[in-house]
Coordinates of C-alpha atoms in Angstrom, one line a residue:
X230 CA 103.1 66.2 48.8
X231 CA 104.8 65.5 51.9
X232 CA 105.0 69.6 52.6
X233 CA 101.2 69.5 51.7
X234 CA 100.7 67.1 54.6
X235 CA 103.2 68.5 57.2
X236 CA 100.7 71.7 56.8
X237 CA 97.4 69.7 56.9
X238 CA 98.9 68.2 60.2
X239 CA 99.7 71.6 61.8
X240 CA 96.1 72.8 60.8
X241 CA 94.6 69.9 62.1
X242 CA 96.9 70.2 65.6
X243 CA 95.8 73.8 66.0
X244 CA 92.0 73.0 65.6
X245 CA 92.6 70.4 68.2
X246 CA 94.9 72.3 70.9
X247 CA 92.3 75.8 70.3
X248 CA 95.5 77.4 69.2
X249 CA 95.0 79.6 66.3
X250 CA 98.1 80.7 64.7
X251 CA 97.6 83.3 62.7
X252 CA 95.8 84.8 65.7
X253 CA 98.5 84.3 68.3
X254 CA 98.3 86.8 71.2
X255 CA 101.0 89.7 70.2
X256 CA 104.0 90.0 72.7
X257 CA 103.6 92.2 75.4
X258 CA 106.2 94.9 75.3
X259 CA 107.7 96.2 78.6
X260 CA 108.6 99.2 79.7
X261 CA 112.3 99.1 79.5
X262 CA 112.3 97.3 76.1
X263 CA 111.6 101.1 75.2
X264 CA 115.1 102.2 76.7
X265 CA 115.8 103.2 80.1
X266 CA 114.3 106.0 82.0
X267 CA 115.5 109.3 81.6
X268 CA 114.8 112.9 82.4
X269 CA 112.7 114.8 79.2
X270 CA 114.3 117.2 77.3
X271 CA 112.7 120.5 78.8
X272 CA 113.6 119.4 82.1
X273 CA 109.8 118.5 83.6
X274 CA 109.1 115.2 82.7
X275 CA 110.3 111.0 82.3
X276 CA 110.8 109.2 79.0
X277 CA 112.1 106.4 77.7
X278 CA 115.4 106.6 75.8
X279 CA 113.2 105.7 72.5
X280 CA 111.1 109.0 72.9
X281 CA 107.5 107.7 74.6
X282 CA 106.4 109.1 77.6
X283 CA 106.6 107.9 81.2
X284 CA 104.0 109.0 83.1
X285 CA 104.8 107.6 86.9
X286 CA 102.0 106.2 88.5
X287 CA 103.2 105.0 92.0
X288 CA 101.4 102.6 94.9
X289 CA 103.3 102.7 98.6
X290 CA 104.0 99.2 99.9
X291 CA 107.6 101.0 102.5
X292 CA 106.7 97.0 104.7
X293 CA 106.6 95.0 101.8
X294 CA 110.0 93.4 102.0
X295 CA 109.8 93.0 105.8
X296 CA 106.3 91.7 106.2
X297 CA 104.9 89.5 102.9
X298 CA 105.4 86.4 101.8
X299 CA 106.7 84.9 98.1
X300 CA 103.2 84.2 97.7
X301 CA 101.7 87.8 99.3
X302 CA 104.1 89.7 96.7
X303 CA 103.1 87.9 93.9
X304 CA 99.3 88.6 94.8
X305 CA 100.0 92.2 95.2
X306 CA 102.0 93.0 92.3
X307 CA 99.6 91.3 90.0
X308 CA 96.4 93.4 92.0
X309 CA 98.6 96.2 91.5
X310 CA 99.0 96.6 88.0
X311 CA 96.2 95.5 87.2
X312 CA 95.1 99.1 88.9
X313 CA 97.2 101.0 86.6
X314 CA 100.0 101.1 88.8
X315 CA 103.4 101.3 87.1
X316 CA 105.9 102.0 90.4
X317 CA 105.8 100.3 93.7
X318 CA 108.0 102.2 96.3
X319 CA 109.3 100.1 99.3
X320 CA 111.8 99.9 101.6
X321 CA 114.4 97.5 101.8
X322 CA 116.0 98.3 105.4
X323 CA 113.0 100.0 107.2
X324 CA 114.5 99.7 111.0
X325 CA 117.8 98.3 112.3
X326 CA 117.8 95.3 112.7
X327 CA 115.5 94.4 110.4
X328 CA 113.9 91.1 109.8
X329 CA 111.5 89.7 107.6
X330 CA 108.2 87.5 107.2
X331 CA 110.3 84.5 106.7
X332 CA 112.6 84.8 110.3
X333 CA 115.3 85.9 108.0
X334 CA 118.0 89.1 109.5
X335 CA 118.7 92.0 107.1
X336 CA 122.0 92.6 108.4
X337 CA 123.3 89.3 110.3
X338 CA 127.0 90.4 110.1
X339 CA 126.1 94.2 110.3
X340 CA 127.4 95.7 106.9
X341 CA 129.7 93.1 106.1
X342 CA 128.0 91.7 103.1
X343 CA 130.8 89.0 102.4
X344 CA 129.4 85.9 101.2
X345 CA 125.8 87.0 102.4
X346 CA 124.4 84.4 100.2
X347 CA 124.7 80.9 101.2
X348 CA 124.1 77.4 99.1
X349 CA 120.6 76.6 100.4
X350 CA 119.5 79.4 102.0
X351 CA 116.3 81.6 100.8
X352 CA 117.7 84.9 103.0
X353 CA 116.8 88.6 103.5
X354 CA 118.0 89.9 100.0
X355 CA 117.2 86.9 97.9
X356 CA 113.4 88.0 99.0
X357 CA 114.5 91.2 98.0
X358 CA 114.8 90.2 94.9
X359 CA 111.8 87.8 94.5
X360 CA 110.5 91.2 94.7
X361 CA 111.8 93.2 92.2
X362 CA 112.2 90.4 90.1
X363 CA 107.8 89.7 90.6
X364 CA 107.4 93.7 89.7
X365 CA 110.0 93.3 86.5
X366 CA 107.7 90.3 84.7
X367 CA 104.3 92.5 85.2
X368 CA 106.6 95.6 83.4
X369 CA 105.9 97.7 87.4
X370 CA 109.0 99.7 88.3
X371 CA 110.4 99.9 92.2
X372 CA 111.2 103.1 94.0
X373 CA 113.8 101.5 96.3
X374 CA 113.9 103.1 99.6
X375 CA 117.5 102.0 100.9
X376 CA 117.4 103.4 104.4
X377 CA 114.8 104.9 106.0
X378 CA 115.4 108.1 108.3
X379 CA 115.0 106.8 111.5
X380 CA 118.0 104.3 111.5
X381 CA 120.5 107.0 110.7
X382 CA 118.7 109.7 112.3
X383 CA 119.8 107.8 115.1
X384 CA 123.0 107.1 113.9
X385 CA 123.1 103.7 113.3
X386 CA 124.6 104.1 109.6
X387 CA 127.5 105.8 109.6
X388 CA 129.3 107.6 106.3
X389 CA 131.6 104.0 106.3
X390 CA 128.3 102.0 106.6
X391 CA 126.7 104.1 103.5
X392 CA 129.8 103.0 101.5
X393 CA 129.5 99.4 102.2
X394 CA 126.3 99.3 101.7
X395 CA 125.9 101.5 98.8
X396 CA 128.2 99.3 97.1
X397 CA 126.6 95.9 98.1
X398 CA 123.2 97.5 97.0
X399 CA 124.2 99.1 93.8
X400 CA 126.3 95.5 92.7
X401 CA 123.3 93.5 93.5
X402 CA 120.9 95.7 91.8
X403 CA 122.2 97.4 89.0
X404 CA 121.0 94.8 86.7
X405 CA 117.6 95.1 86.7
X406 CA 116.0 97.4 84.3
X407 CA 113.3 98.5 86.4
X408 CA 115.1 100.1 89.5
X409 CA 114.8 103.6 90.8
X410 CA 116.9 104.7 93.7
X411 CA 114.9 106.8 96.7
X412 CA 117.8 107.5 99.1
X413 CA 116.3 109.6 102.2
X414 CA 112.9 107.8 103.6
X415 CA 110.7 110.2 105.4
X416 CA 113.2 112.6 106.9
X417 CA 115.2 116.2 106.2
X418 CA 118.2 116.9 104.1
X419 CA 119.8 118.4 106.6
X420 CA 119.9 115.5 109.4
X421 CA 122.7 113.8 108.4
X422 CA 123.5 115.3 105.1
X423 CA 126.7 113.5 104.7
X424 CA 125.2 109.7 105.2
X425 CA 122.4 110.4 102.6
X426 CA 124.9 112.1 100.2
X427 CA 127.7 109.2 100.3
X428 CA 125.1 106.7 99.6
X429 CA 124.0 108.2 96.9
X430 CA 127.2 108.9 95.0
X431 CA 128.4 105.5 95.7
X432 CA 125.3 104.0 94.4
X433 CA 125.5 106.5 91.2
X434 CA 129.3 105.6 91.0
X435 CA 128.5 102.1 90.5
X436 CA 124.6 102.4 88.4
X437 CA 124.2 105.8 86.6
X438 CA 121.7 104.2 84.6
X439 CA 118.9 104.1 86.9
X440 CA 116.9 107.0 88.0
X441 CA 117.6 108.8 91.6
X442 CA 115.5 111.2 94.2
X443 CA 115.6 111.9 97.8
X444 CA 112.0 111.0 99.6
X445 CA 112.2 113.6 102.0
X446 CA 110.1 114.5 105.5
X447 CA 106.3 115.3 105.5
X448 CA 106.2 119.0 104.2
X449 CA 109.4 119.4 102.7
X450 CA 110.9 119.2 99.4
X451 CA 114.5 117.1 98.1
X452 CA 115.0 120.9 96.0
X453 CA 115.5 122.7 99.4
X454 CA 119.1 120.4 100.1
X455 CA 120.2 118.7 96.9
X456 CA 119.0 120.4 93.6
X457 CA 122.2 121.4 92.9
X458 CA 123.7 117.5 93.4
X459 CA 124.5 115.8 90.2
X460 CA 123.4 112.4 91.8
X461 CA 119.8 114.4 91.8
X462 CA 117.7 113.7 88.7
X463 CA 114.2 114.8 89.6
X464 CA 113.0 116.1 92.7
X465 CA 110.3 114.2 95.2
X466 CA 108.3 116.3 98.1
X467 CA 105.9 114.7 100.7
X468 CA 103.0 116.6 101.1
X469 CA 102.0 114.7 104.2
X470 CA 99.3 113.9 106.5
X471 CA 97.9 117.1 107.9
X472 CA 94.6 118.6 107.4
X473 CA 94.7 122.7 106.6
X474 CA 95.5 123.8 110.5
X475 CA 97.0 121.2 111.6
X476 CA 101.0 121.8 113.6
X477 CA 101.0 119.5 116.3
X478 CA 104.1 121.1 117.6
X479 CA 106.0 121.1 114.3
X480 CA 108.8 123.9 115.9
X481 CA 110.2 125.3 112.8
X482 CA 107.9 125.0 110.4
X483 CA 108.5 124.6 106.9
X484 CA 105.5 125.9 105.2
X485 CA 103.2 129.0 105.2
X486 CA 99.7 128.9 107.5
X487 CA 97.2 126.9 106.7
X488 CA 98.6 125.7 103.4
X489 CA 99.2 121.9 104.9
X490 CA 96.8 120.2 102.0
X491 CA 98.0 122.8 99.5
X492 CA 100.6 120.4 97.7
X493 CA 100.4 122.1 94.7
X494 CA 102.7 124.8 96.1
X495 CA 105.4 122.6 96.1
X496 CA 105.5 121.8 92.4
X497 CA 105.5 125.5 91.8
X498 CA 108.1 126.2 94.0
X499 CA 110.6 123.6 92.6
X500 CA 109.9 124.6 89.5
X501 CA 111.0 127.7 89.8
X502 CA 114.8 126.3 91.1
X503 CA 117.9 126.2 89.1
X504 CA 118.8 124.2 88.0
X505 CA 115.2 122.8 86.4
X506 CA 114.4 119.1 87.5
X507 CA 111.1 117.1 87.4
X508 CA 109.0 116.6 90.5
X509 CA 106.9 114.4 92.1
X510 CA 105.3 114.1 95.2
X511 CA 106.2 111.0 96.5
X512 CA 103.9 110.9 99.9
X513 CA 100.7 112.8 99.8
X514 CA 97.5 112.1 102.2
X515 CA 96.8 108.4 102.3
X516 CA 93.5 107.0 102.1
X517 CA 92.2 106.0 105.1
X518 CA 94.3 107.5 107.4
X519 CA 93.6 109.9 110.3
X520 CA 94.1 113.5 109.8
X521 CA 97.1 114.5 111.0
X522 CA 98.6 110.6 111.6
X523 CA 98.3 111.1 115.5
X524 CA 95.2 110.6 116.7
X525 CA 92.8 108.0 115.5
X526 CA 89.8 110.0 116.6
X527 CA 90.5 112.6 113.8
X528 CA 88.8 112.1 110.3
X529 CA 90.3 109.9 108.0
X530 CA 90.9 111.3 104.1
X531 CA 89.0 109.5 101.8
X532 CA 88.9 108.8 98.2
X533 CA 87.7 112.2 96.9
X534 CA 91.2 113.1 99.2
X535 CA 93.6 111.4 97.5
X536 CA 92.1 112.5 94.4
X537 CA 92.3 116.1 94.8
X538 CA 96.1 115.7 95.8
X539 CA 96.9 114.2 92.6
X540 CA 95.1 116.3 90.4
X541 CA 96.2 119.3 92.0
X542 CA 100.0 118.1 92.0
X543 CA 100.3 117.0 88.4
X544 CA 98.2 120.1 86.8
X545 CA 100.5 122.1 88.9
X546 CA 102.9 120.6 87.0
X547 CA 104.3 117.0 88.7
X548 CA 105.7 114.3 86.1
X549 CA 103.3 111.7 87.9
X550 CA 102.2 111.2 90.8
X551 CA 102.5 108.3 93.8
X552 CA 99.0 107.3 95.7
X553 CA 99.0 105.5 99.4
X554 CA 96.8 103.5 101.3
X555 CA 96.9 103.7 105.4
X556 CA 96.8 99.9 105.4
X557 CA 98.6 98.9 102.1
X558 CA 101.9 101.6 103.3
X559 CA 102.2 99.1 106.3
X560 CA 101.3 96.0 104.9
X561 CA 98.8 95.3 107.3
X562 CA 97.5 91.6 108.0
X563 CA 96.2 89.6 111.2
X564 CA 99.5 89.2 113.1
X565 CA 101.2 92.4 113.0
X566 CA 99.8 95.7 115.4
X567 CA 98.2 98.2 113.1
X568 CA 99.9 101.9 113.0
X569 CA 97.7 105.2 113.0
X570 CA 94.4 103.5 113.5
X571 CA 94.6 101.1 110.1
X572 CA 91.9 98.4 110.4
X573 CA 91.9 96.0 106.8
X574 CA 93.9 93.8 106.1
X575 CA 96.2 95.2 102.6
X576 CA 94.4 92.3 100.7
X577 CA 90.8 94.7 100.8
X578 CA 92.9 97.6 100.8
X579 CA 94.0 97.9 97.4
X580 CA 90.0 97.5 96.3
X581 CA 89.6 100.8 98.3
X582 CA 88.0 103.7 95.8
X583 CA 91.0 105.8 96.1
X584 CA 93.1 103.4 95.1
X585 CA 91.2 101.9 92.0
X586 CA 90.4 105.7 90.8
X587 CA 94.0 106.8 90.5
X588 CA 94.3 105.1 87.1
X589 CA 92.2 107.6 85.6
X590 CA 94.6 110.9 86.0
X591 CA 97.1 108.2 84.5
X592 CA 94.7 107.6 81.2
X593 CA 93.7 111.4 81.0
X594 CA 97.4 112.5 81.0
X595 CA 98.3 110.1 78.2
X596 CA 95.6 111.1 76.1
X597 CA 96.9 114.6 75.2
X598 CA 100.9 115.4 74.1
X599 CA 102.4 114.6 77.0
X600 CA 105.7 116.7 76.9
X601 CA 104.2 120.2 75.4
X602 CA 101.9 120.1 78.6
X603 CA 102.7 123.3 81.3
X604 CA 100.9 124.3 84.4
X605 CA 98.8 127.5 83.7
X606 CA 96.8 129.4 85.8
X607 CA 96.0 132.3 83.3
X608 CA 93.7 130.1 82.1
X609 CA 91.5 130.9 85.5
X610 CA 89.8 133.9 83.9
X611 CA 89.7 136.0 87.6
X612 CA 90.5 135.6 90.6
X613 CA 91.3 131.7 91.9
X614 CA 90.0 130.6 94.8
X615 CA 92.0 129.3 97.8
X616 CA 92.5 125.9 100.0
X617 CA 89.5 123.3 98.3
X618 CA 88.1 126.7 96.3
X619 CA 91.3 126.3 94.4
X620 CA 90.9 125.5 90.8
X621 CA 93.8 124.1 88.8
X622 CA 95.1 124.5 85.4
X623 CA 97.3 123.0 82.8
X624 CA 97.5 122.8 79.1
X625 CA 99.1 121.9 76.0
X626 CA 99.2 124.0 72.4
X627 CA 95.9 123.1 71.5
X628 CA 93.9 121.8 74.7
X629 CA 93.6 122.7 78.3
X630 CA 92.4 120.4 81.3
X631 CA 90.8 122.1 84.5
X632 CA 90.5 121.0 88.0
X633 CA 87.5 121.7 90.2
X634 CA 87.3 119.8 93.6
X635 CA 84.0 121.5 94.1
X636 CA 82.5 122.4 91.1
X637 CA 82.5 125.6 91.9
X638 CA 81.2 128.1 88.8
X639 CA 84.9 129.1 87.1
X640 CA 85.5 131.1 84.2
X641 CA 87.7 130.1 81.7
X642 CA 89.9 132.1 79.4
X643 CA 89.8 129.7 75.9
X644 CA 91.8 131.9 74.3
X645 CA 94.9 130.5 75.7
X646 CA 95.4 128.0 72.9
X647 CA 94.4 128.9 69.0
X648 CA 91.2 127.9 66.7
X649 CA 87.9 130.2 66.7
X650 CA 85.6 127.2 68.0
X651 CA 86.7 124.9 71.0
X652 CA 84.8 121.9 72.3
X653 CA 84.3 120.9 75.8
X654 CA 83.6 117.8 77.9
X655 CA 83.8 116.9 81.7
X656 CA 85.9 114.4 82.7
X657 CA 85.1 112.4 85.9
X658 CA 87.9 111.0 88.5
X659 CA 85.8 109.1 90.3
X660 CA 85.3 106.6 87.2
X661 CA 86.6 107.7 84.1
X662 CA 83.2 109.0 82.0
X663 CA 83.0 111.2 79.4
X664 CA 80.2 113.9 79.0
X665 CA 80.2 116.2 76.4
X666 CA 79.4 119.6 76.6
X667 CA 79.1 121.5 73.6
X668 CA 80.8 123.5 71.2
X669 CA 82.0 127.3 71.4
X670 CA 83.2 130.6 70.4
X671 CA 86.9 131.9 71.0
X672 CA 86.4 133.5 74.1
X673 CA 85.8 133.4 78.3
X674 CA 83.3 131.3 79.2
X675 CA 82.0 130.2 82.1
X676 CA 81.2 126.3 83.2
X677 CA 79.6 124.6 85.6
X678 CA 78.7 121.0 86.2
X679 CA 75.0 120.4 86.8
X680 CA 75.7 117.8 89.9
X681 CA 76.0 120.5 92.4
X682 CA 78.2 122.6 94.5
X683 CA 80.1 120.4 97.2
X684 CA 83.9 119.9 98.2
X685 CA 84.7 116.4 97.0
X686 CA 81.9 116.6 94.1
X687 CA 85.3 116.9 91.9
X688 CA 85.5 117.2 87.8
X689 CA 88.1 117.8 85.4
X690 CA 87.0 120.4 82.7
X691 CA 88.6 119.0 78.5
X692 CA 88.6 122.1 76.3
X693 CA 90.5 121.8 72.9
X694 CA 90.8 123.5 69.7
X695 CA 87.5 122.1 67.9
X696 CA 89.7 120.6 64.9
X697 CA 91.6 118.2 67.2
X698 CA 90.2 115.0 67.9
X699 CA 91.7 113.5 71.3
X700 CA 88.2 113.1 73.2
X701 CA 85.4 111.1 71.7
X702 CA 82.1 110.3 74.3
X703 CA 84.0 107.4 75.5
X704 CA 87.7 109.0 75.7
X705 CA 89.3 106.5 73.4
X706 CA 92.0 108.1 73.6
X707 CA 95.2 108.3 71.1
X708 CA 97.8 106.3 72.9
X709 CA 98.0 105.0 76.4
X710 CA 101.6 104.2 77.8

């Protein structure tokens, strides 16, 4: 009896409080829960030590820890994933000296990190961590720039500072699951190879169990300097800012003529090194941001932009891709001077269309087998087209997804993955819909999309092996990570 009443009165509490136990929201599970990050077997992609796929999704916040408040991060970490986004990259020591939002010095005793935290005091690195700590309860990753180029491009890190600092950083960090190391921030391999290298091995010394890349200059690649480095484990490129034409006095430069948009190049150069390693690029166009960065009487990219770099940089074969905002990058808010013509505040940034469409490559890429995917442009039956004419292909052992920033009529060879019918559907990146085409015979066959021919009226093309069911009208798709 007294049992019997001990569960009336838990009924009756539940009815009471709206708490329904048998319906109790299930635990969320994060990321790491899953095992730490780790490169794929075959060499092109992320996982999870438990076998599920990691497909990075990255937003660029490099001022965050310099210019936002407890209160700003929180915001923006809980806008951000709600986007989709599953890294933030920022970085942690942007200039020297650096100080942040709060009055509070980076580096008050230069590298001497002895007893930098003091009974009392909210300082430099404990925001810091508020940060990483804000991105770790919403399951979001950080790519965490330690140095950006300029400081020891101008020699104010030295191979003795890299040590000390390495050390403090690797110590201080190597306990959170949801770290990834950028060492490098916006500059060349080659200036100062020996800084960039000693921080890295110190930091790999101390945590080889997070992730590590070098984010390199605008138009180069980490493969060119440090594939070969152990402390390497995928690659990162930054495409950059420039529109196809577009030098402005680059002296040696890196890259063929007028291929400045053509990120896609990249990919299939890296993947070409040996050793293989995944890659990423880690700093394409940003949305809303003049062509070129210099002058803010250029045009700025837009959504249909940013769009086309992603698509073309993951069907070329990236592991993910990272999206940035002209305004979000900087952390821009009344107070601080705007860089490269940025207007909004970050706050109205991040509801930009760019920036709210990039979860869709995300949901398309993690609706197919992620790690049987390869880039493969013998599925462009023909001749491909070049700069925005340039379709892109990839595909698995049964499907195959198509690129087309301008709808132009493209030919497609189906017979590139088995079954004697195939179904087709277009795919929008603009907001995710679903039409479906029709079925087919094992064969070419050509497709067009009946909105018109323009650069920026952009569609992905779904062709699969009729028998497989990944795509249904409102791609519910198998399993999103």
């Amino acid at each position: 009896m007294k049992n019997l009443k001990t569960t009336f009165l838990i009924f009756a509490l539940s009815i009471i409080s709206g708490v329904s136990y048998a319906q109790e929201k299930p635990k969320t599970v994060m990321p790491w829960e899953k095992g730490k990050l780790k490169v794929s077997e075959n060499k092109l992609f992320l996982q999870h030590e438990n076998g599920d796929p990691f497909f990075w999704l990255g937003e660029t916040a490099w001022l965050l820890p310099s210019r936002s408040n407890r209160d700003e991060v929180g915001f923006f970490m809980g806008e951000t994933g709600k986007n989709g986004y599953n890294v933030v990259q920022i970085s942690v020591l942007h200039s020297i000296p650096s100080m942040n939002a709060y009055g509070h010095w980076a580096l008050p005793k230069g590298f001497d990190f002895k007893n930098i935290d003091k009974p009392g005091e909210y300082n430099y690195w404990q925001h810091v961590d508020y940060i990483v700590e804000s991105a770790q309860r919403r399951g979001m990753y950080i790519g965490l720039v330690c140095v950006w180029g300029g400081p020891v491009q101008n020699k104010q890190m030295t191979v003795e500072d890299a040590k000390k600092y390495g050390k403090f950083l690797a110590e201080r960090y190597k306990k959170y699951p949801n770290i990834i190391w950028l060492i490098g921030g916006d500059i060349r391999g080659d200036v100062e190879p020996e800084v960039w290298r000693t921080l890295a091995k110190t930091i790999k010394a101390i945590d080889p169990d997070h992730l590590m890349t070098f984010h390199p200059r605008g138009r180069t690649i980490s493969t060119t300097w440090f594939n070969n480095d152990d402390w390497l484990d995928f690659n990162m490129f930054q495409s950059g800012h420039r529109r196809y034409g577009q030098r402005k006095g680059d002296g040696d430069y890196p890259i063929e003529e007028n291929t400045e948009e053509d990120g896609w190049r990249f990919v299939e150069r890296s993947l070409k090194e040996t050793p293989l390693k995944p890659v990423i690029d880690g700093e394409p166009s940003y949305e809303d941001i003049p062509q070129g960065l210099h002058d803010v009487n250029e045009r700025y990219w837009q959504a249909e932009d940013v769009r086309r770099y992603a698509y073309w940089s993951v069907f070329a074969g990236s592991f993910g891709h990272t999206y940035g905002h002209n305004s979000t990058m900087q952390m821009l808010r009344p107070g601080y001077g705007a860089a490269f013509g940025a207007k909004k505040p970050w706050w109205d940034a991040i509801h930009d269309p760019g920036c709210q469409q990039m979860k869709y490559l995300k949901k398309l890429m993690l609706a197919f087998p992620f790690f049987e995917r390869i880039p493969d442009q013998s599925v462009i039956s023909g001749t491909n087209g070049v700069q925005y004419e340039r379709v892109i292909a990839t595909r698995g052992k049964d499907y195959i997804l198509v690129y087309n920033y301008t709808n132009r009529m493209t030919e497609i060879d189906m017979t590139k993955i088995p079954g004697a019918k195939k179904k087709a559907w277009w795919y929008s990146p603009v907001d995710g819909g679903v039409e479906f085409i029709g079925e087919f015979d094992n064969g070419k066959q050509s497709f067009l999309h009946d909105s018109g021919y323009r650069p920026g009226n952009d569609w992905v093309l779904i062709i699969t092996d009729a028998s497989v069911s990944y795509v249904n009208d409102n791609l519910v798709l198998s399993d999103e990570s």
